[in-house]
Coordinates of C-alpha atoms in Angstrom, one line a residue:
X1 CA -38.0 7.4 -14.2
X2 CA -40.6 9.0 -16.5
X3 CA -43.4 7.7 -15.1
X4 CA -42.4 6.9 -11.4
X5 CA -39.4 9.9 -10.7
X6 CA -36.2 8.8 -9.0
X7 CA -37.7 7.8 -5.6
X8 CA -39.1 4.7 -6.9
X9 CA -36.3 4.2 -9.1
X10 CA -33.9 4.3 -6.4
X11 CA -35.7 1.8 -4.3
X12 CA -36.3 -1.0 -7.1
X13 CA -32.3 -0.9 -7.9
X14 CA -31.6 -1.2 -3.9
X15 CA -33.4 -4.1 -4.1
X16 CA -30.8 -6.9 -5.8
X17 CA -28.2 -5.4 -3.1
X18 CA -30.0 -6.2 -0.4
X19 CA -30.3 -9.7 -1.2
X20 CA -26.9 -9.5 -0.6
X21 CA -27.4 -9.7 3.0
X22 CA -28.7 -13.1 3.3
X23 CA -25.1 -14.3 1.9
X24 CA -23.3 -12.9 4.8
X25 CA -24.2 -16.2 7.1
X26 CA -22.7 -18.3 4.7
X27 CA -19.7 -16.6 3.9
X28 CA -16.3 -18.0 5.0
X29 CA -13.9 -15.8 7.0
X30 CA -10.5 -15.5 6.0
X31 CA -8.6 -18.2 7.6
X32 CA -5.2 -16.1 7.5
X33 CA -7.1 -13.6 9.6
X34 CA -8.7 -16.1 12.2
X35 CA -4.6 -17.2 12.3
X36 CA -3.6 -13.9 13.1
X37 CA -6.6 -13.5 15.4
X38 CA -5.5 -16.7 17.4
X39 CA -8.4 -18.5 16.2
X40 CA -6.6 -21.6 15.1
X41 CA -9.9 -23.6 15.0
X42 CA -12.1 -22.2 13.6
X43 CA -9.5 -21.5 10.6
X44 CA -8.7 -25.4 10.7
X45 CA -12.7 -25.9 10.1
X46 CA -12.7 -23.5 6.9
X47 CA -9.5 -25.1 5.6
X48 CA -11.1 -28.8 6.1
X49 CA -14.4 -27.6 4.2
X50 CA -12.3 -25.6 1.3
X51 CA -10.6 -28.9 0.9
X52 CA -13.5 -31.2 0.8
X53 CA -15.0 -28.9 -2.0
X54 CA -12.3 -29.3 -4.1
X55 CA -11.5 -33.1 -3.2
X56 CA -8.4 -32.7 -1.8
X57 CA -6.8 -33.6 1.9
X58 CA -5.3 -30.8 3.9
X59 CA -1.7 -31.8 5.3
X60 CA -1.4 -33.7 8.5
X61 CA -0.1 -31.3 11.2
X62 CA -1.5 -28.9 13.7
X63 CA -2.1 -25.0 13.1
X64 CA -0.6 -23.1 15.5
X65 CA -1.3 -19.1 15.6
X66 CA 1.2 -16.1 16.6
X67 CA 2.9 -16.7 13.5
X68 CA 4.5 -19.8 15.2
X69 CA 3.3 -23.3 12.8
X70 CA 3.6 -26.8 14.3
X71 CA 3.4 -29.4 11.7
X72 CA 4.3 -32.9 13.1
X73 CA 4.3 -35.3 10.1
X74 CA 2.8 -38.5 10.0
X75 CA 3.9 -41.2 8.2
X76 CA 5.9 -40.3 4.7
X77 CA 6.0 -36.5 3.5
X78 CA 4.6 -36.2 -0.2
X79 CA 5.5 -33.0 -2.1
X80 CA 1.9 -32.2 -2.0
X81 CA 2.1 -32.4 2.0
X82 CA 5.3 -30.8 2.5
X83 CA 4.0 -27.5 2.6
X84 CA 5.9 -26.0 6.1
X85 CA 8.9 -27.2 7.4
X86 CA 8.4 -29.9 10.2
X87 CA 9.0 -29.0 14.1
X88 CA 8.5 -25.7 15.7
X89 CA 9.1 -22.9 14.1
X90 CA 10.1 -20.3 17.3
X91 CA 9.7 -17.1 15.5
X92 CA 8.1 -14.0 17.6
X93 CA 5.4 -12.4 16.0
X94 CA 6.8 -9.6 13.6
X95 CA 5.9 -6.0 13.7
X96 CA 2.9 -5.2 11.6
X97 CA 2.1 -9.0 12.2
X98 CA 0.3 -8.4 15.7
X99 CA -2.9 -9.4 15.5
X100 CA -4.7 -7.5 18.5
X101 CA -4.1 -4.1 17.2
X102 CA -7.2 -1.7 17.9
X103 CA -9.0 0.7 15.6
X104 CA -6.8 4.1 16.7
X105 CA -3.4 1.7 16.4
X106 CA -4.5 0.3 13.1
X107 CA -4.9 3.4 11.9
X108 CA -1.2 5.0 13.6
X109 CA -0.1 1.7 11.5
X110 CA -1.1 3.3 8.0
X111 CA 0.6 6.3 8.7
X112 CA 3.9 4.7 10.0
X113 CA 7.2 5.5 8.4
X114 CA 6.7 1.9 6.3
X115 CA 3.2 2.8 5.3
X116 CA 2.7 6.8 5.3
X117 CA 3.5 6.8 1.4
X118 CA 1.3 4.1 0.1
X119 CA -1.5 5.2 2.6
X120 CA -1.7 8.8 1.3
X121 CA -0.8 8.5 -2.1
X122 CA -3.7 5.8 -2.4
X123 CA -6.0 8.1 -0.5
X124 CA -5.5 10.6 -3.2
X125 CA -6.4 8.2 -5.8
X126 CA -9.3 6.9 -4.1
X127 CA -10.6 10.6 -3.7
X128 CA -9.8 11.0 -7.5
X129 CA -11.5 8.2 -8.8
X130 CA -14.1 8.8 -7.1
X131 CA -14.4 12.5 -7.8
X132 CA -14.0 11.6 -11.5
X133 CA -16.2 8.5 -11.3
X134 CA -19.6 10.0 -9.6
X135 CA -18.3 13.6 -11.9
X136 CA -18.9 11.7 -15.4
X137 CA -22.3 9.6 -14.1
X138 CA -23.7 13.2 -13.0
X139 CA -21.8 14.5 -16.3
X140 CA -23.8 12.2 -18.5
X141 CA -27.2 13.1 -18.0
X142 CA -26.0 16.8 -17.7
X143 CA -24.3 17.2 -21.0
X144 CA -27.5 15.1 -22.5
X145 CA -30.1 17.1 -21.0
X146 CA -32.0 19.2 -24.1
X147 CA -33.1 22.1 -21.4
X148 CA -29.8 23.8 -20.5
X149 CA -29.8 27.5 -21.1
X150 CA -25.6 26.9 -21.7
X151 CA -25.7 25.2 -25.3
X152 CA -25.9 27.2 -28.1
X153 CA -29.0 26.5 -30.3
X154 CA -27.6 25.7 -33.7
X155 CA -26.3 22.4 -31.5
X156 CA -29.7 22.4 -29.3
X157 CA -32.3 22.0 -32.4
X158 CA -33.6 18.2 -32.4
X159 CA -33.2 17.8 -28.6
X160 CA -35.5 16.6 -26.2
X161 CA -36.3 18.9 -23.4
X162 CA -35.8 16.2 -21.0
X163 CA -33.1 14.0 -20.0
X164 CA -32.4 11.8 -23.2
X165 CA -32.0 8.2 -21.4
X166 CA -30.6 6.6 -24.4
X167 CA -27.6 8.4 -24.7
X168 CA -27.2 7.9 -20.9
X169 CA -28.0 3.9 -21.0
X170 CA -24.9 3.9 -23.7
X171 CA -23.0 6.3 -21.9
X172 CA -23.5 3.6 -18.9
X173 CA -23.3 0.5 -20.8
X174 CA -19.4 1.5 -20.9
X175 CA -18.9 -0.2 -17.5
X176 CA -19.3 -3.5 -18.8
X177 CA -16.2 -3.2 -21.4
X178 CA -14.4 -1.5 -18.9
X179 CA -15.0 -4.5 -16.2
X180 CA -14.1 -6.9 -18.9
X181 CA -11.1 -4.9 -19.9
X182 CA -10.0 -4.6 -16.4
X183 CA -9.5 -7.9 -16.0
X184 CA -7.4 -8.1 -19.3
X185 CA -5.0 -5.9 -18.4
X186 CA -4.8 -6.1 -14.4
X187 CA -2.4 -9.0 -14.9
X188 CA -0.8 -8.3 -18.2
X189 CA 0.5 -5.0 -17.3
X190 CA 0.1 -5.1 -13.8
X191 CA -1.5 -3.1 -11.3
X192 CA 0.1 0.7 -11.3
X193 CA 0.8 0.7 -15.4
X194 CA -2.7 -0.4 -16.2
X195 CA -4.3 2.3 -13.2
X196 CA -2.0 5.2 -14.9
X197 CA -2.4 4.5 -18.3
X198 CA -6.3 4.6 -18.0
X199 CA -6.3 8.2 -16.1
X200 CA -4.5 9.6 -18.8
X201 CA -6.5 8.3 -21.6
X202 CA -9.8 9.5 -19.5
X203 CA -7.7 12.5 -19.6
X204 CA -7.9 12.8 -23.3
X205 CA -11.6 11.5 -23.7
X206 CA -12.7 14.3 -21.4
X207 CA -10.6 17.3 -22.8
X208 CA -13.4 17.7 -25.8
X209 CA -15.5 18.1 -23.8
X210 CA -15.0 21.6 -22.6
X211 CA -16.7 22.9 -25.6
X212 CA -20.3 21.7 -26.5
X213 CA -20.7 19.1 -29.0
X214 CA -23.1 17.3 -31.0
X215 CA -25.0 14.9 -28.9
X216 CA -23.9 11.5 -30.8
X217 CA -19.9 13.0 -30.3
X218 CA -20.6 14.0 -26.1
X219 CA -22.1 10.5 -25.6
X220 CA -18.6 8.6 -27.4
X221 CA -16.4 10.5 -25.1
X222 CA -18.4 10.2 -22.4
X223 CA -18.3 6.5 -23.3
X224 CA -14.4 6.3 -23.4
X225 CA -13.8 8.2 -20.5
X226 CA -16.6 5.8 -18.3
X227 CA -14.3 2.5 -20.1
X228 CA -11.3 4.1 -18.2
X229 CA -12.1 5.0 -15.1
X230 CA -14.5 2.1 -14.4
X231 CA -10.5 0.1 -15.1
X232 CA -9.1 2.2 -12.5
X233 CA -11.9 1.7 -9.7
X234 CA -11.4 -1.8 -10.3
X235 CA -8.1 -2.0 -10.5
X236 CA -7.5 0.6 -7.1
X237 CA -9.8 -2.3 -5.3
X238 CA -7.4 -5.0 -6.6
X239 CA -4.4 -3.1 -5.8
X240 CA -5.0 -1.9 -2.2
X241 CA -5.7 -5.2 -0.1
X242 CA -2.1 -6.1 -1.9
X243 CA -0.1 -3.1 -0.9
X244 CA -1.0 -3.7 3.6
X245 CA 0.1 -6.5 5.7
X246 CA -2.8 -8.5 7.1
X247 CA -3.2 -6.9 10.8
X248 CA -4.3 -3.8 8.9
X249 CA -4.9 -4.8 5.5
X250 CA -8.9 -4.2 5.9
X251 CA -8.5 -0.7 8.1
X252 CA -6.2 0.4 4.8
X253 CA -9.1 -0.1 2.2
X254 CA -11.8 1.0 4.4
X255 CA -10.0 3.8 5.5
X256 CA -9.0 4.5 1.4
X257 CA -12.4 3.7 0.5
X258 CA -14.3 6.5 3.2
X259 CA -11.7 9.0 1.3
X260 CA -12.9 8.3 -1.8
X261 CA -16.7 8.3 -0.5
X262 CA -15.5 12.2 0.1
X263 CA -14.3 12.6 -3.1
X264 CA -18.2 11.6 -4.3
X265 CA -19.6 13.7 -2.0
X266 CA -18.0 16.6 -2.7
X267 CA -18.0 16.3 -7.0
X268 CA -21.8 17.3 -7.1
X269 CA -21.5 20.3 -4.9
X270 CA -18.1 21.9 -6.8
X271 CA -18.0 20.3 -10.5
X272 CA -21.8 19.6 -11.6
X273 CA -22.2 23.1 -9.7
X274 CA -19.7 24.9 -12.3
X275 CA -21.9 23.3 -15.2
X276 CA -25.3 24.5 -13.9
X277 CA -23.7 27.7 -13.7
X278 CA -22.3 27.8 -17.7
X279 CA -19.2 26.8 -16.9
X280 CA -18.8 24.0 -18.3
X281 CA -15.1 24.8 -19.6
X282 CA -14.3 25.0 -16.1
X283 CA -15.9 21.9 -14.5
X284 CA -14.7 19.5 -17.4
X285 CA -11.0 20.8 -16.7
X286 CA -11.6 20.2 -12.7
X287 CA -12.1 16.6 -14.1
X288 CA -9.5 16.8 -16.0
X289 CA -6.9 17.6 -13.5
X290 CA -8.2 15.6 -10.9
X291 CA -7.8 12.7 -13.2
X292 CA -3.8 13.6 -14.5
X293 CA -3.1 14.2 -10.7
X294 CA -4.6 10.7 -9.5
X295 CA -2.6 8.8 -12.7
X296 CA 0.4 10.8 -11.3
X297 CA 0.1 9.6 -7.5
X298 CA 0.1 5.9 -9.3
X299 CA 3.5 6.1 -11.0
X300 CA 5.1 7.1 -7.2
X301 CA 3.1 3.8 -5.4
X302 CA 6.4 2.1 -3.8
X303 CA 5.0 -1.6 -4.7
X304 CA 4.0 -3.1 -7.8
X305 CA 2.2 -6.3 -6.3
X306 CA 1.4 -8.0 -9.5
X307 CA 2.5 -11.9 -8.6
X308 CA 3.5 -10.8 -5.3
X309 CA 2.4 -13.1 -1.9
X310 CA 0.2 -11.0 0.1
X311 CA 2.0 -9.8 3.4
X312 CA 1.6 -10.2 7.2
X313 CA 4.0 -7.9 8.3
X314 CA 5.8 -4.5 7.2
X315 CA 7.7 -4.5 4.2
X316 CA 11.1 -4.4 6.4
X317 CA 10.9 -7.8 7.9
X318 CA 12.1 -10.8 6.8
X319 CA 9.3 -13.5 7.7
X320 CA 8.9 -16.2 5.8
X321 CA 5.2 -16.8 5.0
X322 CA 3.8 -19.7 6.5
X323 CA 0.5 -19.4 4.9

C-alpha cells in the first residue's frame, strides 16, 4: 500500500477470488433442486457419483420429481435401503413446493403471509450487519490514522502521520477467531441466541469508542467488536438458506444479501462521513444502534432451525420429506 497505493492492492487481492471461477465447472448442483426442477436425471447422476465417493450404493428404486417418489424394491429391503416407503406416493405438489416459479413470483413468495416476517426482519439484519461490518473495516484505519485534526494532542504524540497498518492487520486478524468461534457456537446455542448475543456484545465493544483513546485501547475494541460481528455475518449466511423452502430458498438469500450490499454502500457515505467531520461521538453511536436494532430483529425470527430438515414447502403444510 505504501509503495504501490490501493489500486494495485486491490488487484493482487482480486486475484485468489478469481481462481474461483475455474471451480464452477466442476461443481455439483443441488440434486433437491434438479428434483424440484423435474430434472430427475441428472439428479440420479449426482446422487450415483456422491455415492461412489464415499463407497456406498444408492437404494434401488427410481426418482420421480413433482414431489411424487417411486421406489420399487428389489429383492430384500435392508434398513440402510429402506429410505422411502415403497409404491407411489400420489401427493400433489405443495404450495411453496412448485418448482417453475419465476423471478417476480419468487419474489411475491418472500413477501407472502407465511414468509413476509422472516423476509423483512432478515432484510434488516442483513442491512445491519453489513452497515456495521464494512462501518468497523473503514472504522479501523480511521480511528488509527495519526493525521486527523479530531484527536486531541496529548493522545496524538507518538503517532504516525499515516495510516498505522499494524494496528489495522490486528484489528483484522479478529476475523479468524471470530470464524473459528462461529462455528463453536452456531450449533451449541443455535442460530438466533448466538446472532443476538454477538450484536449486543459488539454493542458494548464499540460504546468506548465514542471518546478517543489511546491507540493500543481503540485497536482491542476494535478487535472485539470485528470477533462479533464477523459471528453474526456467518451465522446470518447459515441461518437464511434454513428459514425458505427450496423453490425460493436461493431468491431469499440473494434478495437478503443485495439488502445488505445497501447497507455497505450506504455506511461510508453517512457513518465514516460523521467521523471525517469530528463527529466521531455521533458516528460510533450510529453503529451502535444499528447493531442493538439488528440483535433485536433476531430475538422476533419465527424459526429457530438449529437441527431442523431443510424445507420444500411453506411452513403450513404437512409434507413429509422425501429427500
Amino acid at each position: 500500500m505504501p509503495k504501490l497505493g490501493w489500486r494495485w492492492l486491490l488487484a493482487l487481492s482480486s486475484l485468489p477470488t478469481s481462481i474461483l471461477l475455474l471451480f464452477y465447472k466442476v461443481t455439483p448442483e443441488s440434486p433437491r433442486y434438479l428434483c424440484l426442477k423435474g430434472r430427475t436425471t441428472e439428479a440420479v447422476s449426482i446422487l450415483e457419483k456422491i455415492a461412489r465417493i464415499n463407497g456406498k450404493e444408492l437404494p434401488s428404486g427410481i426418482l420421480v420429481s413433482d414431489n411424487h417418489i417411486d421406489l420399487y424394491e428389489i429383492g430384500n429391503p435392508t434398513e440402510d435401503t429402506n429410505l422411502l416407503s415403497e409404491g407411489k406416493n400420489d401427493v400433489e405438489p405443495p404450495e411453496g413446493g412448485v418448482s417453475h416459479l419465476g423471478g417476480v413470483s419468487s419474489i411475491l413468495m418472500l413477501l407472502s403471509p407465511k414468509l413476509a416476517r422472516s423476509t423483512l426482519l432478515l432484510w434488516a439484519v442483513f442491512f445491519g450487519n453489513a452497515f456495521s461490518y464494512y462501518g468497523l473495516v473503514l472504522l479501523t484505519s480511521e480511528l488509527n490514522s495519526g493525521h486527523s485534526k479530531c484527536v486531541p494532542h496529548h493522545l496524538e504524540k507518538g503517532k504516525s502521520p499515516d495510516v498505522s497498518y499494524k494496528d489495522v492487520f490486528i484489528a483484522s486478524f479478529a476475523e479468524l477467531p471470530g470464524l473459528l468461534l462461529s462455528a463453536v457456537v452456531v450449533d451449541k446455542l443455535g442460530r438466533k441466541l448466538s446472532m443476538s448475543i454477538m450484536f449486543f456484545l459488539c454493542c458494548i465493544f464499540l460504546s468506548p469508542l465514542m471518546f478517543h483513546l489511546p491507540g493500543g485501547l481503540t485497536t482491542s475494541l476494535l478487535f472485539g467488536a470485528r470477533i462479533c460481528i464477523t459471528v453474526t455475518f456467518t451465522v446470518v449466511y447459515i441461518y437464511a438458506p434454513e428459514i425458505y423452502p427450496t423453490s425460493v430458498r436461493t431468491t431469499g438469500v440473494g434478495t437478503a444479501s443485495s439488502v445488505g450490499r445497501i447497507g455497505g454502500m450506504i455506511c461510508p457515505l453517512v457513518a465514516v462521513g460523521l467521523v471525517h467531520g469530528c463527529h466521531q461521538v455521533l458516528a460510533v453511536l450510529l453503529f451502535v444502534m444499528v447493531a442493538l436494532l439488528s440483535g433485536v430483529c433476531v430475538m422476533f425470527f419465527p424459526v429457530e432451525t438449529m437441527g431442523q430438515d431443510l424445507r420444500d414447502s411453506l411452513p403450513s403444510q404437512n409434507q413429509t420429506n422425501s429427500t
